[in-house]
Short mmCIF file of C-alpha atoms and ligand atoms in Angstrom, two decimals:
data_model
loop_
_atom_site.label_atom_id
_atom_site.label_comp_id
_atom_site.label_asym_id
_atom_site.label_seq_id
_atom_site.Cartn_x
_atom_site.Cartn_y
_atom_site.Cartn_z
CA UNK A 1 -0.01 -0.02 -0.02
CA UNK A 2 1.13 3.49 -0.82
CA UNK A 3 0.50 7.06 0.15
CA UNK A 4 -0.13 9.77 -2.44
CA UNK A 5 3.39 11.09 -1.88
CA UNK A 6 4.81 7.74 -2.96
CA UNK A 7 2.90 7.51 -6.21
CA UNK A 8 5.28 7.81 -9.16
CA UNK A 9 3.92 8.46 -12.65
CA UNK A 10 5.26 7.65 -16.13
CA UNK A 11 4.15 9.35 -19.33
CA UNK A 12 4.18 6.78 -22.16
CA UNK A 13 1.27 8.31 -24.05
CA UNK A 14 3.38 11.46 -24.63
CA UNK A 15 6.09 9.31 -26.18
CA UNK A 16 3.80 7.93 -28.97
CA UNK A 17 4.05 10.98 -31.15
CA UNK A 18 4.57 14.69 -30.50
CA UNK A 19 1.63 15.24 -32.88
CA UNK A 20 -0.83 14.06 -30.22
CA UNK A 21 0.01 16.09 -27.13
CA UNK A 22 0.86 19.54 -25.83
CA UNK A 23 2.26 20.21 -22.34
CA UNK A 24 -0.20 22.18 -20.18
CA UNK A 25 -0.15 23.04 -16.46
CA UNK A 26 -3.37 22.71 -14.48
CA UNK A 27 -4.86 25.98 -13.28
CA UNK A 28 -5.81 25.46 -9.64
CA UNK A 29 -9.32 26.11 -8.40
CA UNK A 30 -9.94 28.68 -5.69
CA UNK A 31 -10.20 27.01 -2.21
CA UNK A 32 -10.82 23.47 -3.46
CA UNK A 33 -12.43 20.92 -1.13
CA UNK A 34 -13.06 17.20 -1.50
CA UNK A 35 -16.72 16.54 -2.27
CA UNK A 36 -16.43 12.78 -2.84
CA UNK A 37 -13.81 10.06 -2.80
CA UNK A 38 -13.93 6.50 -4.09
CA UNK A 39 -12.01 4.02 -1.92
CA UNK A 40 -12.59 1.34 -4.52
CA UNK A 41 -10.93 3.47 -7.26
CA UNK A 42 -8.10 4.34 -4.81
CA UNK A 43 -7.22 0.69 -4.51
CA UNK A 44 -6.43 0.70 -8.25
CA UNK A 45 -3.57 3.07 -7.44
CA UNK A 46 -2.42 0.90 -4.48
CA UNK A 47 -3.60 3.70 -2.16
CA UNK A 48 -4.65 2.81 1.37
CA UNK A 49 -8.05 4.57 1.86
CA UNK A 50 -7.32 4.87 5.61
CA UNK A 51 -4.15 6.86 4.93
CA UNK A 52 -5.79 9.25 2.49
CA UNK A 53 -6.79 12.68 3.84
CA UNK A 54 -8.78 15.47 2.21
CA UNK A 55 -5.71 17.69 2.45
CA UNK A 56 -3.60 15.07 0.75
CA UNK A 57 -6.08 14.79 -2.15
CA UNK A 58 -6.29 18.52 -2.54
CA UNK A 59 -2.51 18.79 -2.59
CA UNK A 60 -2.04 15.97 -5.11
CA UNK A 61 -4.78 16.91 -7.58
CA UNK A 62 -6.13 20.39 -6.99
CA UNK A 63 -3.02 22.54 -6.52
CA UNK A 64 -0.08 23.17 -8.81
CA UNK A 65 2.08 20.67 -6.86
CA UNK A 66 2.08 17.67 -9.15
CA UNK A 67 2.56 14.01 -8.32
CA UNK A 68 6.10 12.75 -8.78
CA UNK A 69 6.86 12.05 -12.45
CA UNK A 70 3.82 13.85 -13.75
CA UNK A 71 4.19 15.83 -16.95
CA UNK A 72 0.68 16.99 -17.75
CA UNK A 73 -0.44 17.10 -21.37
CA UNK A 74 -3.63 17.84 -23.26
CA UNK A 75 -4.21 15.47 -26.14
CA UNK A 76 -5.70 16.31 -29.49
CA UNK A 77 -8.49 14.40 -31.23
CA UNK A 78 -11.31 15.10 -33.64
CA UNK A 79 -14.56 13.28 -34.29
CA UNK A 80 -17.90 12.82 -35.89
CA UNK A 81 -20.42 14.72 -33.81
CA UNK A 82 -24.07 13.88 -34.49
CA UNK A 83 -22.95 12.51 -37.84
CA UNK A 84 -20.89 15.49 -39.00
CA UNK A 85 -17.13 15.69 -38.93
CA UNK A 86 -15.50 18.25 -36.57
CA UNK A 87 -11.87 18.62 -37.55
CA UNK A 88 -10.43 19.52 -34.17
CA UNK A 89 -11.62 18.77 -30.67
CA UNK A 90 -9.24 17.51 -28.03
CA UNK A 91 -8.85 17.73 -24.30
CA UNK A 92 -10.45 21.12 -23.92
CA UNK A 93 -10.81 20.84 -20.14
CA UNK A 94 -8.97 17.61 -19.35
CA UNK A 95 -5.33 16.98 -18.63
CA UNK A 96 -3.42 13.69 -18.65
CA UNK A 97 -1.18 13.74 -15.61
CA UNK A 98 0.54 10.44 -16.38
CA UNK A 99 0.22 6.76 -15.78
CA UNK A 100 0.66 4.62 -12.69
CA UNK A 101 1.56 0.95 -12.76
CA UNK A 102 0.02 -0.80 -9.76
CA UNK A 103 1.26 -3.86 -7.86
CA UNK A 104 -0.82 -6.11 -10.09
CA UNK A 105 1.00 -4.74 -13.13
CA UNK A 106 -2.13 -2.84 -14.29
CA UNK A 107 -1.49 0.59 -15.67
CA UNK A 108 -3.92 3.44 -14.92
CA UNK A 109 -3.79 6.82 -16.55
CA UNK A 110 -4.79 9.70 -14.28
CA UNK A 111 -6.71 12.57 -15.82
CA UNK A 112 -7.99 15.82 -14.38
CA UNK A 113 -11.29 17.04 -15.86
CA UNK A 114 -12.07 20.70 -15.24
CA UNK A 115 -8.49 21.92 -14.61
CA UNK A 116 -8.59 24.98 -16.91
CA UNK A 117 -7.91 26.00 -20.46
CA UNK A 118 -5.77 24.03 -22.91
CA UNK A 119 -4.79 24.63 -26.53
CA UNK A 120 -7.93 22.64 -27.41
CA UNK A 121 -10.43 24.56 -25.34
CA UNK A 122 -11.80 26.43 -28.39
CA UNK A 123 -14.37 28.84 -26.91
CA UNK A 124 -14.71 26.95 -23.63
CA UNK A 125 -13.34 27.95 -20.25
CA UNK A 126 -11.68 24.60 -19.49
CA UNK A 127 -13.81 24.19 -16.42
CA UNK A 128 -16.42 21.69 -15.29
CA UNK A 129 -19.37 22.35 -12.94
CA UNK A 130 -20.55 20.41 -9.94
CA UNK A 131 -23.65 18.88 -11.50
CA UNK A 132 -21.88 17.31 -14.48
CA UNK A 133 -18.91 16.23 -12.33
CA UNK A 134 -21.16 14.52 -9.83
CA UNK A 135 -23.01 12.79 -12.64
CA UNK A 136 -19.77 11.48 -14.09
CA UNK A 137 -18.48 10.42 -10.69
CA UNK A 138 -21.68 8.51 -9.84
CA UNK A 139 -22.02 6.85 -13.23
CA UNK A 140 -18.39 5.73 -13.48
CA UNK A 141 -18.44 4.07 -10.11
CA UNK A 142 -21.97 2.69 -10.46
CA UNK A 143 -21.16 1.14 -13.86
CA UNK A 144 -18.02 -0.44 -12.42
CA UNK A 145 -20.10 -1.96 -9.65
CA UNK A 146 -22.39 -3.44 -12.39
CA UNK A 147 -19.32 -4.91 -14.10
CA UNK A 148 -19.74 -2.72 -17.15
CA UNK A 149 -16.37 -1.67 -18.70
CA UNK A 150 -15.85 1.97 -17.77
CA UNK A 151 -13.47 4.71 -16.88
CA UNK A 152 -13.26 5.23 -13.10
CA UNK A 153 -13.50 8.22 -10.80
CA UNK A 154 -11.10 8.64 -7.90
CA UNK A 155 -12.49 11.83 -6.37
CA UNK A 156 -14.14 15.09 -7.05
CA UNK A 157 -13.59 18.58 -5.76
CA UNK A 158 -15.81 21.60 -5.33
CA UNK A 159 -14.38 25.07 -5.08
CA UNK A 160 -14.99 28.80 -4.89
CA UNK A 161 -14.12 29.32 -8.56
CA UNK A 162 -17.18 30.78 -10.26
CA UNK A 163 -18.00 29.17 -13.60
CA UNK A 164 -20.40 30.79 -16.04
CA UNK A 165 -23.02 28.58 -17.63
CA UNK A 166 -26.68 29.45 -17.92
CA UNK A 167 -26.04 30.91 -14.48
CA UNK A 168 -22.94 31.15 -12.31
CA UNK A 169 -22.05 27.70 -10.91
CA UNK A 170 -19.40 26.23 -8.65
CA UNK A 171 -16.25 25.10 -10.42
CA UNK A 172 -15.54 21.42 -9.87
CA UNK A 173 -12.79 18.95 -10.75
CA UNK A 174 -12.94 15.24 -11.38
CA UNK A 175 -9.96 12.87 -11.13
CA UNK A 176 -10.60 10.20 -13.76
CA UNK A 177 -8.81 6.91 -14.17
CA UNK A 178 -8.63 4.65 -17.17
CA UNK A 179 -6.15 2.10 -18.52
CA UNK A 180 -6.22 4.38 -21.56
CA UNK A 181 -8.09 7.49 -22.66
CA UNK A 182 -7.44 6.83 -26.36
CA UNK A 183 -10.52 7.53 -28.46
CA UNK A 184 -11.64 6.73 -31.99
CA UNK A 185 -11.21 10.47 -32.42
CA UNK A 186 -7.41 10.30 -31.85
CA UNK A 187 -7.14 8.08 -34.92
CA UNK A 188 -9.52 10.28 -36.89
CA UNK A 189 -7.46 13.38 -36.12
CA UNK A 190 -4.26 11.82 -37.53
CA UNK A 191 -6.07 10.47 -40.58
CA UNK A 192 -8.00 13.64 -41.55
CA UNK A 193 -4.99 15.91 -40.98
CA UNK A 194 -3.05 13.58 -43.30
CA UNK A 195 -0.46 12.76 -40.71
CA UNK A 196 -0.73 9.09 -41.64
CA UNK A 197 2.84 8.32 -40.59
CA UNK A 198 1.78 8.59 -36.96
CA UNK A 199 -1.17 6.12 -37.32
CA UNK A 200 1.01 3.01 -36.97
CA UNK A 201 2.65 4.50 -33.89
CA UNK A 202 -0.75 4.90 -32.16
CA UNK A 203 -1.93 1.50 -33.37
CA UNK A 204 1.32 -0.20 -32.18
CA UNK A 205 0.90 1.38 -28.75
CA UNK A 206 -2.65 0.01 -28.51
CA UNK A 207 -1.51 -3.42 -29.63
CA UNK A 208 1.40 -3.53 -27.17
CA UNK A 209 -0.75 -2.46 -24.26
CA UNK A 210 -4.27 -3.75 -24.89
CA UNK A 211 -4.38 -6.13 -27.84
CA UNK A 212 -1.15 -8.15 -27.59
CA UNK A 213 -2.92 -11.14 -29.14
CA UNK A 214 -2.78 -9.54 -32.58
CA UNK A 215 0.92 -8.65 -32.50
CA UNK A 216 1.94 -11.75 -34.40
CA UNK A 217 -0.88 -11.56 -36.98
CA UNK A 218 0.14 -11.34 -40.66
CA UNK A 219 -2.06 -8.18 -40.78
CA UNK A 220 -1.79 -6.78 -37.24
CA UNK A 221 -3.68 -3.55 -38.00
CA UNK A 222 -6.58 -5.42 -39.61
CA UNK A 223 -6.67 -7.75 -36.60
CA UNK A 224 -6.47 -4.81 -34.25
CA UNK A 225 -9.43 -3.16 -35.90
CA UNK A 226 -11.39 -6.38 -35.67
CA UNK A 227 -10.63 -6.69 -31.97
CA UNK A 228 -11.63 -3.07 -31.39
CA UNK A 229 -14.92 -3.70 -33.21
CA UNK A 230 -15.67 -6.76 -31.13
CA UNK A 231 -14.79 -5.11 -27.83
CA UNK A 232 -16.97 -2.17 -28.73
CA UNK A 233 -19.87 -4.41 -29.66
CA UNK A 234 -19.59 -6.21 -26.33
CA UNK A 235 -19.56 -2.88 -24.47
CA UNK A 236 -22.82 -1.80 -26.14
CA UNK A 237 -24.40 -5.10 -25.23
CA UNK A 238 -23.61 -4.33 -21.58
CA UNK A 239 -25.33 -0.92 -21.97
CA UNK A 240 -28.44 -2.44 -23.47
CA UNK A 241 -28.68 -5.01 -20.72
CA UNK A 242 -28.20 -2.61 -17.76
CA UNK A 243 -30.47 -0.04 -19.45
CA UNK A 244 -27.90 2.71 -19.99
CA UNK A 245 -28.22 5.35 -22.65
CA UNK A 246 -24.92 7.26 -23.16
CA UNK A 247 -26.54 10.29 -24.75
CA UNK A 248 -23.63 11.57 -26.90
CA UNK A 249 -22.17 8.73 -28.89
CA UNK A 250 -19.94 10.90 -31.06
CA UNK A 251 -16.77 9.14 -32.24
CA UNK A 252 -14.73 11.42 -29.96
CA UNK A 253 -16.55 9.80 -27.02
CA UNK A 254 -15.75 6.24 -28.20
CA UNK A 255 -12.94 4.48 -26.33
CA UNK A 256 -10.33 2.56 -28.32
CA UNK A 257 -10.25 -0.07 -25.55
CA UNK A 258 -13.99 -0.53 -25.22
CA UNK A 259 -14.78 1.21 -21.98
CA UNK A 260 -17.62 3.67 -21.37
CA UNK A 261 -16.15 7.12 -21.70
CA UNK A 262 -17.31 10.71 -21.14
CA UNK A 263 -20.47 10.64 -19.06
CA UNK A 264 -22.52 13.69 -20.01
CA UNK A 265 -26.28 13.80 -20.47
CA UNK A 266 -26.66 10.01 -20.07
CA UNK A 267 -29.62 8.25 -18.53
CA UNK A 268 -30.55 4.90 -17.09
CA UNK A 269 -34.00 3.60 -17.97
CA UNK A 270 -36.77 4.13 -15.50
CA UNK A 271 -39.72 2.72 -17.45
CA UNK A 272 -38.74 0.36 -20.25
CA UNK A 273 -38.96 2.69 -23.23
CA UNK A 274 -36.68 1.76 -26.19
CA UNK A 275 -37.08 5.26 -27.65
CA UNK A 276 -35.69 6.91 -24.52
CA UNK A 277 -33.50 9.91 -25.37
CA UNK A 278 -31.63 11.19 -22.34
CA UNK A 279 -30.12 14.25 -23.95
CA UNK A 280 -32.45 17.17 -24.81
CA UNK A 281 -29.90 18.44 -27.31
CA UNK A 282 -30.44 15.24 -29.33
CA UNK A 283 -33.56 16.40 -31.11
CA UNK A 284 -33.70 13.56 -33.67
CA UNK A 285 -33.04 10.68 -31.30
CA UNK A 286 -29.83 9.72 -33.06
CA UNK A 287 -28.57 8.46 -29.69
CA UNK A 288 -31.82 7.04 -28.32
CA UNK A 289 -31.45 3.93 -26.09
CA UNK A 290 -32.50 1.43 -28.78
CA UNK A 291 -30.47 3.19 -31.45
CA UNK A 292 -27.16 2.61 -29.68
CA UNK A 293 -26.18 -0.71 -31.24
CA UNK A 294 -26.64 0.64 -34.78
CA UNK A 295 -25.14 4.01 -34.21
CA UNK A 296 -22.06 2.51 -32.58
CA UNK A 297 -21.66 0.29 -35.61
CA UNK A 298 -21.83 3.56 -37.62
CA UNK A 299 -19.00 4.83 -35.42
CA UNK A 300 -16.97 1.67 -36.17
CA UNK A 301 -17.53 2.30 -39.89
CA UNK A 302 -16.15 5.86 -39.36
CA UNK A 303 -13.08 4.33 -37.73
CA UNK A 304 -12.76 1.83 -40.59
CA UNK A 305 -12.22 4.83 -42.93
CA UNK A 306 -9.12 5.65 -40.87
CA UNK A 307 -7.91 2.08 -41.00
CA UNK A 308 -7.99 2.15 -44.85
CA UNK A 309 -4.58 3.79 -44.38
CA UNK A 310 -3.37 0.70 -42.50
CA UNK A 311 -5.03 -2.35 -44.10
CA UNK A 312 -7.20 -3.55 -46.98
CA UNK A 313 -10.90 -2.74 -47.43
CA UNK A 314 -11.68 -6.46 -47.55
CA UNK A 315 -10.11 -7.00 -44.18
CA UNK A 316 -12.08 -4.05 -42.77
CA UNK A 317 -15.36 -5.32 -44.14
CA UNK A 318 -14.64 -8.70 -42.68
CA UNK A 319 -13.90 -7.09 -39.29
CA UNK A 320 -17.07 -5.03 -39.38
CA UNK A 321 -19.13 -8.16 -40.02
CA UNK A 322 -18.02 -9.35 -36.56
CA UNK A 323 -19.87 -6.53 -34.82
CA UNK A 324 -23.37 -7.91 -34.96
CA UNK A 325 -22.57 -11.45 -33.81
CA UNK A 326 -20.33 -10.16 -31.02
CA UNK A 327 -23.14 -7.84 -29.87
CA UNK A 328 -25.84 -10.51 -30.12
CA UNK A 329 -23.81 -13.16 -28.27
CA UNK A 330 -22.94 -10.91 -25.33
CA UNK A 331 -26.44 -9.44 -25.15
CA UNK A 332 -28.06 -12.91 -25.21
CA UNK A 333 -25.72 -14.17 -22.52
CA UNK A 334 -26.06 -11.24 -20.13
CA UNK A 335 -29.85 -11.00 -20.66
CA UNK A 336 -30.28 -14.76 -20.05
CA UNK A 337 -28.41 -14.24 -16.75
CA UNK A 338 -30.77 -11.42 -15.75
CA UNK A 339 -33.74 -13.64 -16.48
CA UNK A 340 -32.24 -16.79 -14.96
CA UNK A 341 -32.69 -18.74 -18.19
CA UNK A 342 -30.32 -21.29 -19.80
CA UNK A 343 -27.88 -20.12 -22.41
CA UNK A 344 -25.20 -22.17 -24.07
CA UNK A 345 -24.14 -19.81 -26.85
CA UNK A 346 -25.62 -22.06 -29.49
CA UNK A 347 -22.83 -24.58 -28.91
CA UNK A 348 -24.82 -27.52 -27.57
CA UNK A 349 -28.35 -26.34 -27.12
CA UNK A 350 -29.43 -24.15 -29.99
CA UNK A 351 -33.18 -24.73 -29.51
CA UNK A 352 -32.96 -24.05 -25.86
CA UNK A 353 -31.11 -20.82 -26.51
CA UNK A 354 -33.78 -19.78 -28.99
CA UNK A 355 -36.50 -20.44 -26.41
CA UNK A 356 -34.57 -18.24 -23.98
CA UNK A 357 -34.35 -15.45 -26.56
CA UNK A 358 -38.06 -15.69 -27.32
CA UNK A 359 -39.02 -15.47 -23.66
CA UNK A 360 -36.78 -12.42 -23.21
CA UNK A 361 -38.24 -10.69 -26.24
CA UNK A 362 -41.81 -11.38 -25.07
CA UNK A 363 -41.08 -10.05 -21.61
CA UNK A 364 -39.55 -6.85 -22.98
CA UNK A 365 -42.59 -6.37 -25.26
CA UNK A 366 -44.91 -6.64 -22.32
CA UNK A 367 -42.75 -4.26 -20.28
CA UNK A 368 -42.79 -1.74 -23.10
CA UNK A 369 -46.54 -1.98 -23.52
CA UNK A 370 -47.24 -1.55 -19.83
CA UNK A 371 -44.49 0.97 -19.13
CA UNK A 372 -43.01 -1.28 -16.54
CA UNK A 373 -40.01 -0.17 -14.57
CA UNK A 374 -36.87 -1.76 -16.03
CA UNK A 375 -34.93 -2.35 -12.85
CA UNK A 376 -37.86 -3.25 -10.63
CA UNK A 377 -39.40 -5.70 -13.08
CA UNK A 378 -36.26 -7.80 -13.30
CA UNK A 379 -35.82 -7.65 -9.59
CA UNK A 380 -39.43 -8.77 -9.11
CA UNK A 381 -38.77 -11.64 -11.54
CA UNK A 382 -36.03 -12.87 -9.17
CA UNK A 383 -38.59 -13.01 -6.36
CA UNK A 384 -41.26 -14.49 -8.60
CA UNK A 385 -38.95 -17.33 -9.64
CA UNK A 386 -37.94 -17.89 -6.13
CA UNK A 387 -41.54 -18.02 -4.87
CA UNK A 388 -42.86 -19.76 -7.94
CA UNK A 389 -45.58 -17.13 -8.06
CA UNK A 390 -46.61 -14.24 -10.25
CA UNK A 391 -47.45 -12.17 -7.22
CA UNK A 392 -44.14 -10.09 -6.99
CA UNK A 393 -44.47 -9.02 -10.65
CA UNK A 394 -47.96 -7.67 -10.36
CA UNK A 395 -46.90 -4.19 -9.39
CA UNK A 396 -45.28 -3.92 -12.82
CA UNK A 397 -47.29 -6.09 -15.19
CA UNK A 398 -50.95 -7.26 -15.32
CA UNK A 399 -51.22 -10.88 -14.14
CA UNK A 400 -53.71 -11.84 -16.83
CA UNK A 401 -51.32 -11.03 -19.61
CA UNK A 402 -48.34 -12.49 -17.83
CA UNK A 403 -49.81 -15.83 -16.83
CA UNK A 404 -49.09 -17.73 -20.04
CA UNK A 405 -45.60 -16.24 -20.29
CA UNK A 406 -44.78 -17.06 -16.72
CA UNK A 407 -45.86 -20.66 -17.09
CA UNK A 408 -43.50 -21.18 -20.06
CA UNK A 409 -40.78 -19.22 -18.20
CA UNK A 410 -40.99 -21.53 -15.21
CA UNK A 411 -40.91 -24.57 -17.37
CA UNK A 412 -37.83 -23.31 -19.24
CA UNK A 413 -36.01 -22.38 -16.05
CA UNK A 414 -36.92 -25.79 -14.69
CA UNK A 415 -36.49 -24.79 -11.10
CA UNK A 416 -32.70 -24.72 -11.63
CA UNK A 417 -31.16 -23.39 -8.39
CA UNK A 418 -28.00 -22.32 -10.15
CA UNK A 419 -29.93 -20.20 -12.67
CA UNK A 420 -31.86 -18.63 -9.79
CA UNK A 421 -28.65 -17.80 -7.98
CA UNK A 422 -27.27 -16.36 -11.21
CA UNK A 423 -30.24 -14.06 -11.67
CA UNK A 424 -30.09 -12.94 -8.04
CA UNK A 425 -26.56 -11.73 -8.57
CA UNK A 426 -27.31 -10.22 -12.02
CA UNK A 427 -30.12 -7.88 -11.05
CA UNK A 428 -29.50 -4.69 -9.16
CA UNK A 429 -31.91 -3.65 -6.49
CA UNK A 430 -31.36 0.00 -7.30
CA UNK A 431 -30.27 2.00 -10.28
CA UNK A 432 -28.59 5.37 -10.80
CA UNK A 433 -31.83 7.01 -11.86
CA UNK A 434 -31.70 10.64 -13.02
CA UNK A 435 -33.83 11.83 -10.13
CA UNK A 436 -31.43 10.27 -7.63
CA UNK A 437 -28.46 11.99 -9.22
CA UNK A 438 -30.51 15.20 -9.18
CA UNK A 439 -31.15 14.87 -5.41
CA UNK A 440 -27.43 14.37 -4.80
CA UNK A 441 -26.64 17.41 -6.96
CA UNK A 442 -29.15 19.72 -5.34
CA UNK A 443 -27.85 18.84 -1.88
CA UNK A 444 -24.19 19.25 -3.02
CA UNK A 445 -24.98 22.68 -4.41
CA UNK A 446 -25.92 23.55 -0.80
CA UNK A 447 -22.58 22.07 0.35
CA UNK A 448 -24.30 18.92 1.68
CA UNK A 449 -22.53 15.90 0.30
CA UNK A 450 -24.35 13.36 2.47
CA UNK A 451 -26.88 12.43 -0.22
CA UNK A 452 -24.12 11.87 -2.78
CA UNK A 453 -22.22 9.80 -0.24
CA UNK A 454 -25.26 7.70 0.75
CA UNK A 455 -26.32 7.13 -2.82
CA UNK A 456 -22.82 6.14 -3.95
CA UNK A 457 -22.64 3.79 -0.97
CA UNK A 458 -25.78 1.97 -2.07
CA UNK A 459 -24.70 1.86 -5.73
CA UNK A 460 -21.39 0.24 -4.83
CA UNK A 461 -23.11 -3.05 -3.99
CA UNK A 462 -26.23 -2.88 -6.16
CA UNK A 463 -27.22 -6.51 -5.74
CA UNK A 464 -27.03 -6.50 -1.95
CA UNK A 465 -30.09 -6.17 0.30
CA UNK A 466 -30.65 -2.51 1.03
CA UNK A 467 -30.48 -1.32 4.60
CA UNK A 468 -33.45 0.56 6.06
CA UNK A 469 -31.88 3.95 5.33
CA UNK A 470 -31.05 2.89 1.75
CA UNK A 471 -34.49 1.57 0.85
CA UNK A 472 -35.69 4.85 -0.63
CA UNK A 473 -32.98 4.71 -3.30
CA UNK A 474 -34.80 1.79 -4.90
CA UNK A 475 -37.96 3.75 -5.52
CA UNK A 476 -39.08 4.63 -9.10
CA UNK A 477 -39.02 8.34 -9.88
CA UNK A 478 -41.62 10.70 -8.39
CA UNK A 479 -43.54 12.81 -10.89
CA UNK A 480 -40.98 15.62 -10.91
CA UNK A 481 -38.16 13.19 -11.66
CA UNK A 482 -39.58 11.47 -14.75
CA UNK A 483 -38.45 13.77 -17.49
CA UNK A 484 -35.52 15.79 -16.23
CA UNK A 485 -33.95 18.18 -18.69
CA UNK A 486 -30.35 17.19 -19.50
CA UNK A 487 -28.40 18.89 -22.25
CA UNK A 488 -24.77 18.96 -23.37
CA UNK A 489 -24.16 22.04 -21.13
CA UNK A 490 -21.66 21.02 -18.46
P1 AMP B 1 -18.05 16.64 -24.37
O1 AMP B 1 -19.39 17.10 -24.84
O2 AMP B 1 -17.83 16.88 -22.90
O3 AMP B 1 -17.65 15.28 -24.83
O4 AMP B 1 -17.01 17.71 -25.04
C1 AMP B 1 -16.87 17.89 -26.45
C2 AMP B 1 -15.62 18.70 -26.70
O5 AMP B 1 -15.76 20.01 -26.12
C3 AMP B 1 -14.36 18.14 -26.09
O6 AMP B 1 -13.25 18.42 -26.98
C4 AMP B 1 -14.21 18.85 -24.79
O7 AMP B 1 -12.86 18.90 -24.33
C5 AMP B 1 -14.72 20.22 -25.17
N1 AMP B 1 -15.29 20.96 -23.99
C6 AMP B 1 -16.45 20.67 -23.36
N2 AMP B 1 -16.63 21.58 -22.38
C7 AMP B 1 -15.57 22.41 -22.39
C8 AMP B 1 -15.18 23.53 -21.58
N3 AMP B 1 -15.93 23.99 -20.58
N4 AMP B 1 -14.03 24.16 -21.94
C9 AMP B 1 -13.26 23.74 -22.93
N5 AMP B 1 -13.58 22.68 -23.68
C10 AMP B 1 -14.72 22.00 -23.44
MG1 MG B 2 -16.30 14.09 -24.93
#
């Protein structure tokens, strides 16, 4: 175990190519204070949570005294935003401090988000506000607890720095961790600025670090692209199963290593509504919940254009054809687990898998029709299976319409205790609903971080029985919390 003073960073991303980074010093916030801290994320940096103090966190991340070895840089990327190409984006308010290798040999990059202007800030102020920072903190850590690949959040700070948005808000800072922050957009930047000589350098770095299995391939870049496509497809399958809508699936928000990246106006499903659009700036529903698998494939096609500089079109087409099966396989497997139904990946029991898929489809159709709550319905199904009774589901779905389905469901599950145990550990008892994040934000804006802390505590073990004072976090949204307005402003 280490203390913050003993953390030593390396800066391998900066060595890939000078084309991708610019040195930038963080601009400290006025009177920063710790608003939240994740002990679970701290363990990724070998930090002993008991040794960590608020003053230590402030010193390490919110002043101009940098961690040993840190050489902060902003990175440049571009991307397709809502379908149109934007030639230059980049870390407009983020800084990469460096990378830490932990005692398990895992490497974690540390980024500050909200640390001031960079060469890529365009018209922005380089700052982040409390509400968006809290939302990113909560979502990163909640998704990790649901075993969804994601960036992590170590801590967040509030401050006395005023930040102008629609009104004046409190400047905040997030410390984000990820094995890598490389985006599709980093590749797109090099490709569209015709700096193709640097593309193999970026690709080789990814292969060395994250896709070593393709290093010996006769066409390593084709194989790399294929692996990226498959990883991305599996990530989206996780989102569709947990009921997560990212909100802004531009290619600059797509991770090259298949983790959820850049939490902005995202939303988790309350009622099961496939057309759910979390982001009010998304007027056409390009990034609606049910559109995600297709639009992410679109993003992979955009990345394929870059890879035409590295491999053949035939190889890229072949790689893209792996998206759909990878998505379907992961989705079917994870969804079968949520429902406690058998799944063998078509290997031995194709008919049985098809019956599982049919039952899942039928359940989702009923849920959509009756506006059933996504999280609570699956949780009720756990109880219904356990009790061999429709009763627990009745708060969500009418018994008359469910009876036939439930009979076939029971028969297909066959009273299998292992499947029931699997579904019990695959279904959260609470979800990071928008209204819960909103309650945490409103309290934090009054300098009360207890709601944030309590909510995060419950989200850390989402499958566990809730204590008496956590019960209220499982409730569906009250009227005011059903259609909260979330835009790209952050
Ligand atoms: P996002 O919508 O957060 O993914 O950001 C899109 C782009 O705008 C990225 O290049 C960000 O770095 C940049 N950006 C967002 N907010 C700010 C800000 N307040 N100051 C500077 N750049 C920003
Ligand atoms: Mg972004």
